[in-house]
XYZ file of C-alpha atoms in Angstrom:
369
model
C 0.000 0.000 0.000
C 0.769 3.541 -0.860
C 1.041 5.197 2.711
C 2.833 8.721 1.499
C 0.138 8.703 -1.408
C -2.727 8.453 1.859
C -1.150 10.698 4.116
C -0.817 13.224 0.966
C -4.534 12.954 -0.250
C -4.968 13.414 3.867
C -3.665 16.307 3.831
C -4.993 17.941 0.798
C -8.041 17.220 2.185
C -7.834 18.685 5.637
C -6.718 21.717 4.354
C -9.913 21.775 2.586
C -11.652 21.841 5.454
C -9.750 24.069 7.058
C -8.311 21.800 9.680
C -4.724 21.875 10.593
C -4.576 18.022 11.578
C -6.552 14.703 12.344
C -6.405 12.964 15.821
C -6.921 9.040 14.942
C -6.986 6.089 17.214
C -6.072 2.679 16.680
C -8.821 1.172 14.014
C -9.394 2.077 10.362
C -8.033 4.754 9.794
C -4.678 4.220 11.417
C -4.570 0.852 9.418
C -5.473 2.615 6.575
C -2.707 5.390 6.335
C 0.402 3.190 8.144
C -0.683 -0.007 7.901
C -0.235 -0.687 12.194
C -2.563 -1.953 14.078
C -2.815 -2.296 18.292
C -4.701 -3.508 21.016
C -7.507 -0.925 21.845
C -7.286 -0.761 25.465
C -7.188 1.621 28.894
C -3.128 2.901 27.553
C -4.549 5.343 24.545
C -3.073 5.185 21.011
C -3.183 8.565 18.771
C -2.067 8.659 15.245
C -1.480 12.897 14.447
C -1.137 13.815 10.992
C -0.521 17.450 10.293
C -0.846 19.931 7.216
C 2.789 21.044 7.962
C 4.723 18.519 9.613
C 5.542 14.677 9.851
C 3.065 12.130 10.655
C 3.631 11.625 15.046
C 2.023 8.667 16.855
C 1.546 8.841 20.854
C 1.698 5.119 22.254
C 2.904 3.429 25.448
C 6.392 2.482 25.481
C 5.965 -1.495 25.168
C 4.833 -0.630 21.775
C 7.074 1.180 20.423
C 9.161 -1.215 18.583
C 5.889 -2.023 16.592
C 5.676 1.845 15.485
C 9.817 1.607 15.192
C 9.127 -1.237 12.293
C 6.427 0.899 10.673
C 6.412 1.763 6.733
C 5.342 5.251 7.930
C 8.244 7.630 9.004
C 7.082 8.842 12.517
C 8.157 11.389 15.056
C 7.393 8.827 18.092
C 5.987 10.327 21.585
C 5.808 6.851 24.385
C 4.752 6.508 27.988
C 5.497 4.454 30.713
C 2.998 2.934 33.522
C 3.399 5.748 35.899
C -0.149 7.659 36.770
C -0.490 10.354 34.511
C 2.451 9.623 32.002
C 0.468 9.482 29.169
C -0.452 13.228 29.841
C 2.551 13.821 29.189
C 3.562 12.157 26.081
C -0.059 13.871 24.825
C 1.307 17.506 25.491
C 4.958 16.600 23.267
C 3.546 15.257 20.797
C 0.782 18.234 20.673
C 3.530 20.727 20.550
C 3.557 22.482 17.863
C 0.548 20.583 15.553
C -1.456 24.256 15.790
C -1.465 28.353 16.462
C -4.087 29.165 19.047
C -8.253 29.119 17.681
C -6.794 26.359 15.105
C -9.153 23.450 14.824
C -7.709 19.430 14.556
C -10.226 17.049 13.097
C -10.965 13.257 15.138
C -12.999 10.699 14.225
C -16.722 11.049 15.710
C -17.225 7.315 15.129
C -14.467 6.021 16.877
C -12.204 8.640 19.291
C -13.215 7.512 23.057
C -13.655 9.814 25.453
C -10.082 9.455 27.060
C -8.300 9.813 24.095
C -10.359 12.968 23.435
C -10.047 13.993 26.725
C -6.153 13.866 26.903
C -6.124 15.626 23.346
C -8.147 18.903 24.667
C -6.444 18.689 28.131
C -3.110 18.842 26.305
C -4.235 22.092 23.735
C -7.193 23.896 25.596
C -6.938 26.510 22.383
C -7.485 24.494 19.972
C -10.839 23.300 18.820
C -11.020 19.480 18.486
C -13.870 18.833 15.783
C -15.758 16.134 13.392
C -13.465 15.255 10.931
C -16.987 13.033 9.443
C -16.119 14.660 5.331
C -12.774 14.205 5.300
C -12.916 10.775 6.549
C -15.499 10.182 4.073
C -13.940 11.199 1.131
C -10.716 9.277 2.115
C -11.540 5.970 2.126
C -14.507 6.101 -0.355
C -12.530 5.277 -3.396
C -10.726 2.286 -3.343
C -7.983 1.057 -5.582
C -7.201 -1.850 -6.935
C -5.304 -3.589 -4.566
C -8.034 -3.013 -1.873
C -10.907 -4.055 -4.402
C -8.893 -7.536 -5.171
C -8.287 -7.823 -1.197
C -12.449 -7.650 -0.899
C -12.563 -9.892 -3.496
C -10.349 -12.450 -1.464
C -12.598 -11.352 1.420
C -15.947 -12.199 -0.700
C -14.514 -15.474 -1.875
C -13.637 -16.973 1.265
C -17.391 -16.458 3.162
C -18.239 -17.749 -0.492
C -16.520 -21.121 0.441
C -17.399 -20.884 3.961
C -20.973 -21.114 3.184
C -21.142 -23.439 0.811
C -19.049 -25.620 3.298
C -21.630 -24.619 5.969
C -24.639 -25.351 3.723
C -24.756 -29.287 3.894
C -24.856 -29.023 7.774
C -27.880 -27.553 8.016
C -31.196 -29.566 9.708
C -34.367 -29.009 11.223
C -33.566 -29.252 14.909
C -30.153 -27.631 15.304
C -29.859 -24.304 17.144
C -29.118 -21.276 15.482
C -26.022 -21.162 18.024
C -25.256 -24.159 16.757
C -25.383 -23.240 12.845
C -24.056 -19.410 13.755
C -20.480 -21.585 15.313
C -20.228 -24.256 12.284
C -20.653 -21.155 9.879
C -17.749 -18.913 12.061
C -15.421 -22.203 12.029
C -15.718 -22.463 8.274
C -14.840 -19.019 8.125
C -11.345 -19.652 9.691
C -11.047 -22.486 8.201
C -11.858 -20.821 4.851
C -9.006 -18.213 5.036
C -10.929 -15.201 7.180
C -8.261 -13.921 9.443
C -9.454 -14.097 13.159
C -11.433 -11.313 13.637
C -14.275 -11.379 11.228
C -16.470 -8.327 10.450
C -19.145 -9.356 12.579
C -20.763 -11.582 14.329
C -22.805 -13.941 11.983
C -26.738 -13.302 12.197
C -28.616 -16.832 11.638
C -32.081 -15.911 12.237
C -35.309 -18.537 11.973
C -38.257 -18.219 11.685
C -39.800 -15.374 13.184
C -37.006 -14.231 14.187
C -36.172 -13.767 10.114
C -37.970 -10.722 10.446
C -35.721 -9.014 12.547
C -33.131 -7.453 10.633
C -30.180 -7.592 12.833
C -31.211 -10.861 15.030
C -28.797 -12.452 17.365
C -28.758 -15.834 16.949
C -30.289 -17.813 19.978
C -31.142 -21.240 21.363
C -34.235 -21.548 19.270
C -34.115 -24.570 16.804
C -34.801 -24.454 13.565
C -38.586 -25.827 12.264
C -40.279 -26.787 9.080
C -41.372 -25.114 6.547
C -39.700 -22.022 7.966
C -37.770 -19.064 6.645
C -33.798 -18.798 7.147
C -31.720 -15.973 7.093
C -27.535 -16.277 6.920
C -25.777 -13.079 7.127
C -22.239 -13.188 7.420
C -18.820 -12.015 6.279
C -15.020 -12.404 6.127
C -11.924 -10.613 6.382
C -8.510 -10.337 4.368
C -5.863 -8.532 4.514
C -8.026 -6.276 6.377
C -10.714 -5.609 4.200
C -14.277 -7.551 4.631
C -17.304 -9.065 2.809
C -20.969 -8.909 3.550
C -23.188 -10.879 2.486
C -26.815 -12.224 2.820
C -28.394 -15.274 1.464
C -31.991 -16.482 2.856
C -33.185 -19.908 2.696
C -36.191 -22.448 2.968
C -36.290 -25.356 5.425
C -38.383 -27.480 3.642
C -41.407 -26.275 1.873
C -42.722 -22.764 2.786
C -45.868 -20.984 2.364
C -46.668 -19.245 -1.064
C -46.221 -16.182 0.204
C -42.993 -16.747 1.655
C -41.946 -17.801 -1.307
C -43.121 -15.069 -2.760
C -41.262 -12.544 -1.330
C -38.146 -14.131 -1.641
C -38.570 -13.976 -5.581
C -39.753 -10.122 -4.998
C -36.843 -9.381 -2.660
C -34.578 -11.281 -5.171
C -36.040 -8.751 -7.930
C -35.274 -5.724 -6.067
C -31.856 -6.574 -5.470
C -31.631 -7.303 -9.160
C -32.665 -3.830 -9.779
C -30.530 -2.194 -7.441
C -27.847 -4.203 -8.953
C -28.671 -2.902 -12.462
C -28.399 1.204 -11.915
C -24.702 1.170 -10.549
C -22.690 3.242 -12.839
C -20.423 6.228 -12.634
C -22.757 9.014 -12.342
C -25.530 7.627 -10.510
C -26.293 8.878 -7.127
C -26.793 6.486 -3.977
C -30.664 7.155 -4.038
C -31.141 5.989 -7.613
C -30.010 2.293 -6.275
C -32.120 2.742 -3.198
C -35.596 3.978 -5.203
C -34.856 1.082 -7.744
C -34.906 -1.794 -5.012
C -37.593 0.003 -3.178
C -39.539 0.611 -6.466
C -40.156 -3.314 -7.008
C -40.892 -4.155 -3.447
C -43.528 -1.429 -3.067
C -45.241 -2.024 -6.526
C -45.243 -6.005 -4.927
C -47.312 -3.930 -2.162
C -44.750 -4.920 0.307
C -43.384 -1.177 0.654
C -44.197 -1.052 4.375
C -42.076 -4.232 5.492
C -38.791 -2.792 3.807
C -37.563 -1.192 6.967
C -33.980 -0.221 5.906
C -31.784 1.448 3.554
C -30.854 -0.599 0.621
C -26.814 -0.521 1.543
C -23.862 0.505 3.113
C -20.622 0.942 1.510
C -18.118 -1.580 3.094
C -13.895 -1.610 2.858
C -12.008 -1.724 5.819
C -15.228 -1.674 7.881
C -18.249 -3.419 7.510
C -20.132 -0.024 7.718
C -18.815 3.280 6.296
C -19.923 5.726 3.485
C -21.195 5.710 0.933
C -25.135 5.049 2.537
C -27.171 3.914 -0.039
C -30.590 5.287 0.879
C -33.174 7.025 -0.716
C -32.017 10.472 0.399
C -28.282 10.046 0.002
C -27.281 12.801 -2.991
C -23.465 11.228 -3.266
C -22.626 10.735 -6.974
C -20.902 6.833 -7.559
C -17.518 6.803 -8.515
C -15.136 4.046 -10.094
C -14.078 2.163 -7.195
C -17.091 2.983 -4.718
C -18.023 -0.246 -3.414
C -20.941 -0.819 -1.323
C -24.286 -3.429 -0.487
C -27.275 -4.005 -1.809
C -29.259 -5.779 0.340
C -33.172 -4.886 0.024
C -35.563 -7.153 2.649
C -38.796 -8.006 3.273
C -39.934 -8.709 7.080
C -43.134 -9.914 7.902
C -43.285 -9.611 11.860
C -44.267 -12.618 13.442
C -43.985 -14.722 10.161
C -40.294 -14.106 8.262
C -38.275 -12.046 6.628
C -35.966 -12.193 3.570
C -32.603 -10.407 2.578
C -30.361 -10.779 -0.009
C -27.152 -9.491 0.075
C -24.419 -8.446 -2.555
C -21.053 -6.643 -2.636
C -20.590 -4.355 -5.696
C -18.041 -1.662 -6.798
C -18.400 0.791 -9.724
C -16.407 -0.137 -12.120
C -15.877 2.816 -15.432
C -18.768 1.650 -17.262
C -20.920 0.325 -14.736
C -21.056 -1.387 -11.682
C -19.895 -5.693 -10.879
C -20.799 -7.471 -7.812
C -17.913 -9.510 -6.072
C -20.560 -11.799 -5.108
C -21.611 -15.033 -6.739
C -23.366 -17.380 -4.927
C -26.957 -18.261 -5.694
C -29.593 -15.901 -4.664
C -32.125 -18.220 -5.761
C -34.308 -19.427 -2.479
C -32.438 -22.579 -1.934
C -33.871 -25.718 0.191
C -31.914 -26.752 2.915
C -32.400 -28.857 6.048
């Protein structure tokens, strides 16, 4: 990975916005401009990057070696265990990042309160503010070697679930499916920690969108929703298949082939050009013309990278224009409270002329069990 080329379009954009520097802890964003990673825990961790001066990093001394070994060219600020130490380190590595009534950008999604905390103890004159746009425009675009890493990413859950697929029966838990699916993740090629936490939802419980799985087995003629993703290399899938346990109702049914339209459709309008919203109205379009308008209860997507939720939001309302290498879900769903509920799930990016979707598997409603 390019890190200068990051830290440069950083910068370029923070003086945009007419912020002197960003304030980033360990997590995305770090990962994304230095390529380090580290334990998020009570010692803080603060990536600086600065309009006018070398990229620093404050971090506890037993880490240091890790920043040391870095790609990234830091001016390094550590702390021992004594009370208050990190204070410290904060204040040196603050020196100097901004002129008094300058503002310094942090991540609203992710700074905790202590590291945001030690930051405005350290320079009460500057303003410490949301950084949201700059973050935004960042990480939207990926290039290629981040799109091929996603497409790693998609192909191992690929092979997870079909490994997974076979072991499904009437009776077992959705614990029970939810761990064989996470073992064939690892055993796939996900590295450890995996997007999220699988969502296996029967049932009734189908119809809730973001269902933990439970202890309730899994019945007849029932509804059965597998959401799930892997990681490589840092960067994630998410996907969404939804199956039958034996014969369902003809309604059921039913909206599975509507849902499975809709994400068609969505599918269809990605091109350079197009705005989030068109993709949203087109899978929304089908499923209220179906006269099942009022049970699609979400936005159609979320872009998806280094996290399994970050912009662009593909919703209705969402103005942002699609670029090559935008990549994002569409995942349109039917839930009928009570009864079931149906998603199906793809990863696409906009490509020049249009849009692909890293995802393959059948989206057909499948019989398992």
């Amino acid at each position: 990975m390019d890190y200068k080329q990051r830290i440069g379009k950083l910068s370029s954009l923070l003086q945009a916005e007419g912020l002197e520097a960003l304030a980033v802890e360990t997590g995305p964003n770090l990962f994304y401009l230095t390529g380090l990673t580290f334990h998020l825990m009570e010692r803080p961790t603060v990536g600086l990057f600065s309009t006018h001066a070398p990229p620093r990093l404050i971090l506890p001394e037993l880490e240091r070696p890790k920043a040391e070994g870095a790609s990234v060219a830091f001016e390094i600020f550590t702390y021992g265990e004594q009370e208050g130490a990190s204070l410290s380190a904060f204040q040196a590595g603050l020196t100097g990042m901004g002129a008094k009534g300058s503002r310094i950008g942090v991540e609203p999604l992710q700074m905790r309160f202590q590291e945001l905390n030690l930051l405005q103890a350290s320079s009460p004159d500057i303003a410490f503010v949301s950084a949201s746009r700059v973050l935004a425009r960042l990480r939207m675009v990926k290039d290629q070697l981040e799109i091929a890493a996603m497409q790693r990413a998609v192909e191992v859950a690929q092979q997870a679930l079909a490994q997974t697929v076979p072991l499904i029966r009437i009776g077992m838990s959705e614990h029970e499916l939810a761990s064989e699916l996470s073992i064939q993740l690892l055993r796939a090629g996900s590295e450890p920690e995996t997007p999220f936490s699988p969502i296996v939802a029967s049932g009734p419980n189908s119809a809730l969108p973001h269902a933990v799985p439970s202890d309730r087995t899994l019945g007849a003629r029932e509804l059965l929703i597998l959401d799930w993703g892997a990681r490589s290399e840092g960067y994630i899938s998410d996907l969404t298949r939804t199956f039958a346990l034996g014969e369902v109702s003809a309604e059921l049914g039913s909206i599975h082939q509507v849902v499975q339209e809709a994400n068609a459709a969505g599918r269809a309008v990605v091109r350079p050009g197009a705005r989030c919203g068109d993709v949203d109205r087109a899978t929304r379009q089908v499923i209220v013309s179906a006269g099942y308008g009022e049970f699609f209860i979400h936005r159609t997507g979320h872009g998806i990278g280094l996290e399994a939720h970050e912009p662009p939001y593909i919703r209705e309302s969402e103005p942002t224009v699609l670029e090559p290498g935008m990549t994002f879900t569409v995942e349109p769903g039917v839930y009928l409270a009570g009864r079931g509920g149906v998603r199906v799930e793809d990863n696409l990016v906009v490509t020049e002329d249009g849009g692909n979707s890293l995802t393959s598997c059948p989206r057909e409603l499948q019989v398992v069990g």
